[in-house]
mmCIF file of N, CA and C in Angstrom:
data_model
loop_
_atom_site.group_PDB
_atom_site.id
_atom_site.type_symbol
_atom_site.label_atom_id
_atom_site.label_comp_id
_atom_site.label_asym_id
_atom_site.label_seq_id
_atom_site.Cartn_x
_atom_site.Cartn_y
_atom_site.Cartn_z
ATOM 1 N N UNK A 1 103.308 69.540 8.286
ATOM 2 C CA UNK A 1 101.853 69.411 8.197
ATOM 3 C C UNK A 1 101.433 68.708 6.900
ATOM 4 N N UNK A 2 102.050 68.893 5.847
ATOM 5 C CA UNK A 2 101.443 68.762 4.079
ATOM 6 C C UNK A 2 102.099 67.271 4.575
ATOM 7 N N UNK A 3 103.195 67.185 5.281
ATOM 8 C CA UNK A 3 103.739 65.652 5.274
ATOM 9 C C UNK A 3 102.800 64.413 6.103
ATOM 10 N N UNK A 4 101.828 64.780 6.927
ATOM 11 C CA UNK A 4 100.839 64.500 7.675
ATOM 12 C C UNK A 4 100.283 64.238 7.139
ATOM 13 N N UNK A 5 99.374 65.384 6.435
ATOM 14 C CA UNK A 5 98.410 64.592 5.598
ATOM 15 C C UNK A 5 98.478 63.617 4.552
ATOM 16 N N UNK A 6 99.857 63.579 3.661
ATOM 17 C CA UNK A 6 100.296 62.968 2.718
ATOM 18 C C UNK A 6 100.070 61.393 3.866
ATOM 19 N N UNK A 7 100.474 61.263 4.633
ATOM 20 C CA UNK A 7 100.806 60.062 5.316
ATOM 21 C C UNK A 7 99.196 59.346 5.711
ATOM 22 N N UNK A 8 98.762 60.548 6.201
ATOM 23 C CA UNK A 8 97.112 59.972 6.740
ATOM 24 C C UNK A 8 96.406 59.352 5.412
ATOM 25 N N UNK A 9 96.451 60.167 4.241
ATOM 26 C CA UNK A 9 95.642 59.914 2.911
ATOM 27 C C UNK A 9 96.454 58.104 2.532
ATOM 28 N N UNK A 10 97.785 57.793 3.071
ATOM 29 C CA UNK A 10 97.912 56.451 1.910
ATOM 30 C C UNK A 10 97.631 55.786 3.344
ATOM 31 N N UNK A 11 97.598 55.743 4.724
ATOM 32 C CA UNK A 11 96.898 54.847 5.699
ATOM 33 C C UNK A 11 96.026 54.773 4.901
ATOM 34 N N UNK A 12 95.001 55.541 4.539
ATOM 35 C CA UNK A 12 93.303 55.683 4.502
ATOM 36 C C UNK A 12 93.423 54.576 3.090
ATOM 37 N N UNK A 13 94.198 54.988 2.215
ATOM 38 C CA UNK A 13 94.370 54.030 1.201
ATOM 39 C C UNK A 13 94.267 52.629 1.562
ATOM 40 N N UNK A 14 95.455 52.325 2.277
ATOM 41 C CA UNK A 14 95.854 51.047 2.470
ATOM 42 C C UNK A 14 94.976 50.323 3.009
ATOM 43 N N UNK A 15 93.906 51.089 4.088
ATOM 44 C CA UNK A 15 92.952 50.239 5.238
ATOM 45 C C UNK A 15 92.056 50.264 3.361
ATOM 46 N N UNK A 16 91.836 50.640 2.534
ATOM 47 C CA UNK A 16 90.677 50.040 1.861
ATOM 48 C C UNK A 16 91.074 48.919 0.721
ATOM 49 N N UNK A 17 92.482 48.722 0.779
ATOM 50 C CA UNK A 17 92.630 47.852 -0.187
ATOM 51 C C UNK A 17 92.617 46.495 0.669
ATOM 52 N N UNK A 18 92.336 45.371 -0.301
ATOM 53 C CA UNK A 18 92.153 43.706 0.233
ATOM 54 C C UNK A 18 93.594 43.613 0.828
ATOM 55 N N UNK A 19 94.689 44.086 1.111
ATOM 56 C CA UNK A 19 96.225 43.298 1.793
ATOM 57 C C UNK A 19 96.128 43.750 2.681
ATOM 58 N N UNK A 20 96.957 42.062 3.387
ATOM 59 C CA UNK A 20 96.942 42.195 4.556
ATOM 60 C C UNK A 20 97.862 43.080 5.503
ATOM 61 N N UNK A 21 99.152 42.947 4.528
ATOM 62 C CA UNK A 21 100.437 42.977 5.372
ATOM 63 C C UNK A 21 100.781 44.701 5.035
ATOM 64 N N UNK A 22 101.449 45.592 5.830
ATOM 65 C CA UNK A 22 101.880 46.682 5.702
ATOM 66 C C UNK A 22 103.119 47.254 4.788
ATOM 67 N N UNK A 23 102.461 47.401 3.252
ATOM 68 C CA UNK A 23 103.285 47.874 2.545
ATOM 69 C C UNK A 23 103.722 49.028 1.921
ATOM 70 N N UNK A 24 105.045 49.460 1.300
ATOM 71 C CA UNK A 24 105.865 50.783 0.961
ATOM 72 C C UNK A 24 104.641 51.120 0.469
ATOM 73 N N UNK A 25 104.550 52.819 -0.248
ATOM 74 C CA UNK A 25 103.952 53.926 -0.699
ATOM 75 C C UNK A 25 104.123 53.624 -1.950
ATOM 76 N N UNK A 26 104.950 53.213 -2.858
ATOM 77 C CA UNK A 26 104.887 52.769 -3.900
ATOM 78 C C UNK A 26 104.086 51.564 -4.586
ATOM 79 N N UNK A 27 104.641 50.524 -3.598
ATOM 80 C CA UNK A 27 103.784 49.161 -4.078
ATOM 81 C C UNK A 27 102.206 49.549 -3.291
ATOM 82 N N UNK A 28 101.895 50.224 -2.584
ATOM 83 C CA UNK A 28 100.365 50.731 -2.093
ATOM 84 C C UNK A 28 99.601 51.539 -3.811
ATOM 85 N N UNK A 29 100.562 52.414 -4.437
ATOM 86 C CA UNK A 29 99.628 52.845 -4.776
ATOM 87 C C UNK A 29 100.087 51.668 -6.118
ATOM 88 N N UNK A 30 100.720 50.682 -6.378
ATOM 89 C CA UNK A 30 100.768 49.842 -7.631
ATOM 90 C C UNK A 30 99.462 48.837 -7.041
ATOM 91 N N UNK A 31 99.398 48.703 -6.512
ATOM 92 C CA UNK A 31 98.519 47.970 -5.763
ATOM 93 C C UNK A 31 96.753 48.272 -5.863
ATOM 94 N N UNK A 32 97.080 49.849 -5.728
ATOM 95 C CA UNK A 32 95.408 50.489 -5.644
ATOM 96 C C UNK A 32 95.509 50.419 -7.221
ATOM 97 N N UNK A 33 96.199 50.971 -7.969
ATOM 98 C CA UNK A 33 95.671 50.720 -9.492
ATOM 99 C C UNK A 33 95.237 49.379 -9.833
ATOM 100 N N UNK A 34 96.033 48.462 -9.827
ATOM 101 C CA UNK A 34 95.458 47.315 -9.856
ATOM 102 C C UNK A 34 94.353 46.872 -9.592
ATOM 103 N N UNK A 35 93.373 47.228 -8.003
ATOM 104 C CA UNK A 35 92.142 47.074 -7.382
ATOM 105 C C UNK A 35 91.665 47.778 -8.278
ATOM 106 N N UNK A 36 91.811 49.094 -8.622
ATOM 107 C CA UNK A 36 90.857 49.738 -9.112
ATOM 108 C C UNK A 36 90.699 49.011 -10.520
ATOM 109 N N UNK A 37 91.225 48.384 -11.553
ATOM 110 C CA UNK A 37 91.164 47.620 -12.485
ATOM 111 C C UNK A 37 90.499 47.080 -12.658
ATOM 112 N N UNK A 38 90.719 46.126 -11.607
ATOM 113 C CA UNK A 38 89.610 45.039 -11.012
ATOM 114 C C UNK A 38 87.921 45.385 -10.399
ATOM 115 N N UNK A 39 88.024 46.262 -9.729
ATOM 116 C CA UNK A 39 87.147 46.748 -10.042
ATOM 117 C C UNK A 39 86.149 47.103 -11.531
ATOM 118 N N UNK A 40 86.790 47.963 -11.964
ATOM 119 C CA UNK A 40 86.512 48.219 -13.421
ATOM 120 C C UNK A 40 86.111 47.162 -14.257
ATOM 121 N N UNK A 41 86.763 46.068 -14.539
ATOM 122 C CA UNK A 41 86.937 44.873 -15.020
ATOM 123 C C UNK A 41 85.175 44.499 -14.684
ATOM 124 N N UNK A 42 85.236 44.290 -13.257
ATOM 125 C CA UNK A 42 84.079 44.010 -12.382
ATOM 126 C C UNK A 42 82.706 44.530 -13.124
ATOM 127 N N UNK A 43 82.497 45.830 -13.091
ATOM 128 C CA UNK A 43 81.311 46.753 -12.937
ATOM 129 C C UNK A 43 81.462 46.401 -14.514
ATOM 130 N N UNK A 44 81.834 46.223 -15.542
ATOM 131 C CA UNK A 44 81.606 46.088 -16.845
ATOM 132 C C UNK A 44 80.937 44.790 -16.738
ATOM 133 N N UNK A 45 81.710 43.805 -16.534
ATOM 134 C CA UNK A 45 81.216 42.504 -16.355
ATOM 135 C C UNK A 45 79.638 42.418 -15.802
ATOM 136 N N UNK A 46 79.181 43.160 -14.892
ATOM 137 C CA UNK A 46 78.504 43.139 -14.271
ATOM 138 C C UNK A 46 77.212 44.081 -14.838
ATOM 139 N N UNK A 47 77.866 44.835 -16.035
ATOM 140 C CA UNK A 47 76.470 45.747 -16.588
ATOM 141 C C UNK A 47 76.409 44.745 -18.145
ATOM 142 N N UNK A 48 77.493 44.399 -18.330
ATOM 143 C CA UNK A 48 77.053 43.316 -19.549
ATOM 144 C C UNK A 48 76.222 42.219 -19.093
ATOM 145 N N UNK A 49 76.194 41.393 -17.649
ATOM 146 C CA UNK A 49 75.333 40.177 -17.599
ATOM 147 C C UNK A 49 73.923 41.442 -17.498
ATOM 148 N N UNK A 50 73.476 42.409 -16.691
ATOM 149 C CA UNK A 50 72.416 43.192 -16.571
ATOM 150 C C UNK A 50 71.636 43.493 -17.921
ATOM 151 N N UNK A 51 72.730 43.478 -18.972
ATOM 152 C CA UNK A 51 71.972 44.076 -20.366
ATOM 153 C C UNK A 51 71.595 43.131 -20.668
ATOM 154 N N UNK A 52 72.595 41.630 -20.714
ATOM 155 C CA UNK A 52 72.188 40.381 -21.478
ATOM 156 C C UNK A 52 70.566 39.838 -20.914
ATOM 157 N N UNK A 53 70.277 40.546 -19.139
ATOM 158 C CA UNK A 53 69.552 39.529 -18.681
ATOM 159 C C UNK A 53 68.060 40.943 -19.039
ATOM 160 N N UNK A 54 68.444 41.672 -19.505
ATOM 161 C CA UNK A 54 67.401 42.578 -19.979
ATOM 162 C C UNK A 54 66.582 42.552 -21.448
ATOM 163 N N UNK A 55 67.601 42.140 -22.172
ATOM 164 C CA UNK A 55 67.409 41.446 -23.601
ATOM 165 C C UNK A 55 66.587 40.038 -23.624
ATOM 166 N N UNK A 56 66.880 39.473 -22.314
ATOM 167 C CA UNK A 56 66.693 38.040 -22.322
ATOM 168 C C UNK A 56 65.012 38.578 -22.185
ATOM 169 N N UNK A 57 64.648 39.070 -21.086
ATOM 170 C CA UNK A 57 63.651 39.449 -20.544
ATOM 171 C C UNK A 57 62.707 40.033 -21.784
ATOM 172 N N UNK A 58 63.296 40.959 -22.680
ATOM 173 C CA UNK A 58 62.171 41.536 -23.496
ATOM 174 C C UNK A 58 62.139 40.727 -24.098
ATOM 175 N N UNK A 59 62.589 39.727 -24.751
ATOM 176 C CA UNK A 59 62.687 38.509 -25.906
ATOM 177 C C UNK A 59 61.656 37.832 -25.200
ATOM 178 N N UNK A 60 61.381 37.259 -23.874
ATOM 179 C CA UNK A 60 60.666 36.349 -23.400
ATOM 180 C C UNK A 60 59.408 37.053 -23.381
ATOM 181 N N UNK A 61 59.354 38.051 -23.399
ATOM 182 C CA UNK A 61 57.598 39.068 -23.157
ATOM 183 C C UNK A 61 57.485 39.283 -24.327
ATOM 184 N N UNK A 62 58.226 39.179 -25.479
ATOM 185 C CA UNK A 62 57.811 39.521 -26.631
ATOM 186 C C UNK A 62 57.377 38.334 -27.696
ATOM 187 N N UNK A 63 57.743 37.474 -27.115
ATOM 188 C CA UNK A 63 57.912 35.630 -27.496
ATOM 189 C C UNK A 63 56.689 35.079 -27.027
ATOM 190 N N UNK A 64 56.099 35.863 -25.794
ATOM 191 C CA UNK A 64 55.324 35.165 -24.987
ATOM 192 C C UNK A 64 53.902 36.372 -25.499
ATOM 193 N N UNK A 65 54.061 37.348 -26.048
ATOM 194 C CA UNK A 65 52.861 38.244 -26.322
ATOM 195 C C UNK A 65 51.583 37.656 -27.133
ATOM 196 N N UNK A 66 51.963 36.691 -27.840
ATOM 197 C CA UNK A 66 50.599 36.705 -28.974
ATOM 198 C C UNK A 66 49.931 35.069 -27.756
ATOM 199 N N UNK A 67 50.618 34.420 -27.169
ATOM 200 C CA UNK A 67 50.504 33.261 -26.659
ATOM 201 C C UNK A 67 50.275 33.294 -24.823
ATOM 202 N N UNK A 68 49.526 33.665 -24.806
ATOM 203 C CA UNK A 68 48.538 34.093 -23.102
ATOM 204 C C UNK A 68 48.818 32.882 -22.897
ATOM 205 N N UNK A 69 48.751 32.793 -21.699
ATOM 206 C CA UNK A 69 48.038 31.131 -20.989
ATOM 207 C C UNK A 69 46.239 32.040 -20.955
ATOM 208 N N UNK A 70 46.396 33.309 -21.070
ATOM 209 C CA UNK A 70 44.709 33.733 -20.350
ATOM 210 C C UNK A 70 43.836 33.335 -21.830
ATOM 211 N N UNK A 71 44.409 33.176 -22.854
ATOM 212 C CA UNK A 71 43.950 33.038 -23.957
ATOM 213 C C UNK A 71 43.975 31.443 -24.490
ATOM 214 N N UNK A 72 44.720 30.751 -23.911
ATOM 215 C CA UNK A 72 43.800 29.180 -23.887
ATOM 216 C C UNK A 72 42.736 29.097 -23.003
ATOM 217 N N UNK A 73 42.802 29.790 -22.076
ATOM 218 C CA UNK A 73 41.574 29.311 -21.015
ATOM 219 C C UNK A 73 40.225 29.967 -21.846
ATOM 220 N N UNK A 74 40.355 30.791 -22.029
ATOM 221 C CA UNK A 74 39.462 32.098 -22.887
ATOM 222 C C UNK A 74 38.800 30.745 -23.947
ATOM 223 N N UNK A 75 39.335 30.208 -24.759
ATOM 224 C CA UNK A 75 39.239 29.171 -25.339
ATOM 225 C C UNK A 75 38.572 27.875 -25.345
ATOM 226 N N UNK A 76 39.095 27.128 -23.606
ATOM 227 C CA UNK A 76 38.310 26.269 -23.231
ATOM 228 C C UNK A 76 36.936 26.603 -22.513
ATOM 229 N N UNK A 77 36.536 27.620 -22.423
ATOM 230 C CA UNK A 77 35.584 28.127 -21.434
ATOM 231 C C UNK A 77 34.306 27.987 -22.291
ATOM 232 N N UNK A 78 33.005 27.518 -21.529
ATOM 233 C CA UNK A 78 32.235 27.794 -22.556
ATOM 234 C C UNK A 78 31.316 29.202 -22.797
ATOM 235 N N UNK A 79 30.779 29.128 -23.357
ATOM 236 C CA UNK A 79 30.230 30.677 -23.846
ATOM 237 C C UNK A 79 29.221 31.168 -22.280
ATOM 238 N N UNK A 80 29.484 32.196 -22.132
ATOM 239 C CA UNK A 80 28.649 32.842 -20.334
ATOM 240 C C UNK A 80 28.110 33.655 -20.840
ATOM 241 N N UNK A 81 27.032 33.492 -19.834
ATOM 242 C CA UNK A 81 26.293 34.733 -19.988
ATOM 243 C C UNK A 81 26.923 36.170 -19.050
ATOM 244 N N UNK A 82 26.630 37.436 -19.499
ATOM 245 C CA UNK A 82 27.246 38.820 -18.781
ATOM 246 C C UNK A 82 25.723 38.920 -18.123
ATOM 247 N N UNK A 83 26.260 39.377 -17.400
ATOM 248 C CA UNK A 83 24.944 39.934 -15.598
ATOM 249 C C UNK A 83 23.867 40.708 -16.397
ATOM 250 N N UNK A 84 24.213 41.583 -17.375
ATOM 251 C CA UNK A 84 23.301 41.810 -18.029
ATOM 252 C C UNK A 84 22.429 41.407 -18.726
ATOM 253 N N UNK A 85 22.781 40.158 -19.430
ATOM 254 C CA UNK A 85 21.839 39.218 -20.165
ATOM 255 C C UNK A 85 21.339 38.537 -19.430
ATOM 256 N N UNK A 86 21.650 38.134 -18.135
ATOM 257 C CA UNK A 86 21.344 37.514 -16.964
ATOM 258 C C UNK A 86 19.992 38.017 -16.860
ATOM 259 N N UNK A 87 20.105 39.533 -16.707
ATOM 260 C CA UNK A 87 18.823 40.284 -16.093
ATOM 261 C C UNK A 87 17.781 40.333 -16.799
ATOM 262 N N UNK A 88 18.013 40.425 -18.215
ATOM 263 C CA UNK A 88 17.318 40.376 -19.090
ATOM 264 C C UNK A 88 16.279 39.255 -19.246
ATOM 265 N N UNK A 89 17.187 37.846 -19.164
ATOM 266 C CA UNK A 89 16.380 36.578 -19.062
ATOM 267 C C UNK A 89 15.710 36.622 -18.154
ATOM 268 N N UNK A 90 16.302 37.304 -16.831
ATOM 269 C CA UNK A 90 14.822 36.910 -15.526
ATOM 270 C C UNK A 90 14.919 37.908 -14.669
ATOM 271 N N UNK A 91 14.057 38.911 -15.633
ATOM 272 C CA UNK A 91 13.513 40.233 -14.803
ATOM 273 C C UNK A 91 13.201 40.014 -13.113
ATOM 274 N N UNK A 92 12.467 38.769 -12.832
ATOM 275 C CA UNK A 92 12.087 38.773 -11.262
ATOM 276 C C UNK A 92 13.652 38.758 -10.661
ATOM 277 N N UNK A 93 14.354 37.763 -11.109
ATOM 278 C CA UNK A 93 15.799 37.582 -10.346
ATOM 279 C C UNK A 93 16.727 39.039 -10.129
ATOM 280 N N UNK A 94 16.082 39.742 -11.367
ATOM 281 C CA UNK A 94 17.187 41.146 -11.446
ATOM 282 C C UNK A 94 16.738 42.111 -10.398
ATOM 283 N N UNK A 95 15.260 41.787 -9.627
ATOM 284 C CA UNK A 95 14.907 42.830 -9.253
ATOM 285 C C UNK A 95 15.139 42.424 -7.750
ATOM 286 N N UNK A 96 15.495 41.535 -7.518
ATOM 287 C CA UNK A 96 16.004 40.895 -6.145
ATOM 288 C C UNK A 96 17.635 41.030 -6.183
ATOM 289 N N UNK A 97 17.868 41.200 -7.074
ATOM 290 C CA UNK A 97 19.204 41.575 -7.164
ATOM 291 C C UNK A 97 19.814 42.858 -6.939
#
């Protein structure tokens, strides 16, 4: 029975590693260390570009804070009147309003 399961657990192995061909219990599990390496290798690689592209990101919002695009326009615009001063200038218009 314990020999069963021993056997079912390195199938289950083998169907998850990338080879194709059906190999010994030894080179299976030299094999899974390796994947798992690679793996490893992987997920580092992969949280270092995440940090770099997180750094990148606050640098650009922090680069970009004092310099709006809403704050050139703010700029070219000319001076408006608010609805309130509106009303003020023409009581008849406010009251149709």
């Amino acid at each position: 029975m314990r020999r069963e399961k021993i056997n079912e657990r390195f199938m289950h192995l083998a169907s998850m590693l990338p080879t194709g061909s059906k190999i010994d219990k030894i080179l299976l599990l030299d094999k899974t260390i390796e994947y798992m390496k690679e793996l490893e290798r992987r997920v580092q690689e992969l949280e270092a570009r995440s940090a770099r592209r997180s750094n990148d990101t606050a640098e650009q919002t922090s680069d970009n804070c004092g310099t709006s695009k809403f704050n050139d326009i703010k700029a070219s615009l000319p001076n408006k009147r608010k609805a309130c001063d509106w009303m003020k200038w023409n009581p008849k218009a406010a009251m149709d309003y």
